[in-house]
């Protein structure tokens, strides 16, 4: 039996040892499981539909399971109202009555409040899934984290919306105009916690949509619409007496938490990630030369 031999540069002979791909063997060259989890992957449609459906169902269940605490919610509303007065920015009552005097406008706002909150958010998710799959997971995490932390606000700080305050003569525009579709008033109000107004997820979600569109859309008109959407939503939630403007501030704080969490996990904001997901290498196998006996 003979051994294969290799000639060195100096002309000497030596028995070759099995060759090892040292770069592949180095621990730092092999992505860990955590690194692979943090790398954006192409989303799978069936998983995303199931995840969003279950997540929203869970969110609604927890939100509506939070004790309503009517007395404390009304007390907190009085405190918010007094604070806004002290800041010289208690304009909700004037906006509510002014817009309510224009029937077609307030009816349109009622339907806006009841529907676009879901339609636009789902539309942006679908757009990200189709055209920006590498950024989808990070953007989705922002939305989920924003919504999740809002539940803490509903539990810790029950708040009545202006339309339910005592003695302030706010107009419940859904009741007055018998608008279909809102779960905030009318026959559907018992299906939703009426005292979960802080923070406003209408603002949290609409601002998420607006910022994503502003950062990723290529058409100038789309960027403008992205900017206008959360502004219009703020006008709507105030005009319909469903929120104080300070509730909107709470929604912004929740969104900032969502972006911070996504940045901590992915190491970048959604728009800074690649448009298409990059392949994540798995552990590389050691390469050895065959040694003949």
Phi, psi and omega in degrees: 000134181240161180251146174287144182234154178237140181268127180278171181296332181278359178091002179273165178249149179209153177279122183290144175261157179305137181273138181237135175284093187296325180296321179287332183282342181292133182303324185288344181274347181257120180295136177283170178299321179296319178297321178294323179293327182278351179274123180303135179242162177293123182292152178253128191300316183294322180292319182294317178298315180295317181297314181294318180296312181294320181295316180291323177298317179295317178301312180297320181297313181292316181301316182280345177274346177297129180306134185293324177048060186304313183300314180292323180296319178291322177297317178295323178297319177298320181294317178298315181297318178294320179297316179296323176296318181294333178274353183072027184228035178268075187257359185301318183297315181296316179295317180302312182287323181294313182290325180297337180285347177253097191303310184298327182287315182289327176295317177299320180293323177299316179291324175303310182299323186280335191240313189295334177309321181268316186299311183292319180298314178295321178299319179292321177299316179295318178299316178297316181300319185279317190251343181224058185298331179290339181257352187299310185298319180294318179293321178296322178298320177303312182296315182293318180294321177300314181292321181296316182289336177298327179300326178296319178297318180297325181284316186278334186223076176298136185217127175282139174289161181307322184296342181256004180290153179269130171075014181250358175055033171290148181263124173279096190294333178290318178292317184296318184258005176051050182283137177279146164102342182274136176267007181275339183213179175071207185293339184266359187295334180286351178271355184223144177292115184284348185245034176244066184261343182241118002274170177272113176280345170300321177283317180304312181288317183293324178290324175300312179301312183298317181292321178296315180295316180300319184282328191247339181290145180265330182280131179302321181295327178291320177298319179296316177298323177299320178290321185286332186301307179293331177294314177297322179295321177299317178298318183293314183292333177280315183296325180274002178062031177268342181209154163278159177293336177292336173296326178295322177299319176300320178296322178295321178297317178298319179295321178298321176297318180299316178294321180296319180293317179297320178295319180296326183279313186264350179076011180195158173285156185308317184288344179272352178279160179299145179298320177252140181295138178274142179298138180263115181292140175270181179300132180272144181277148176289139179254122181234150176276149178285141180245121180275140178277000000 
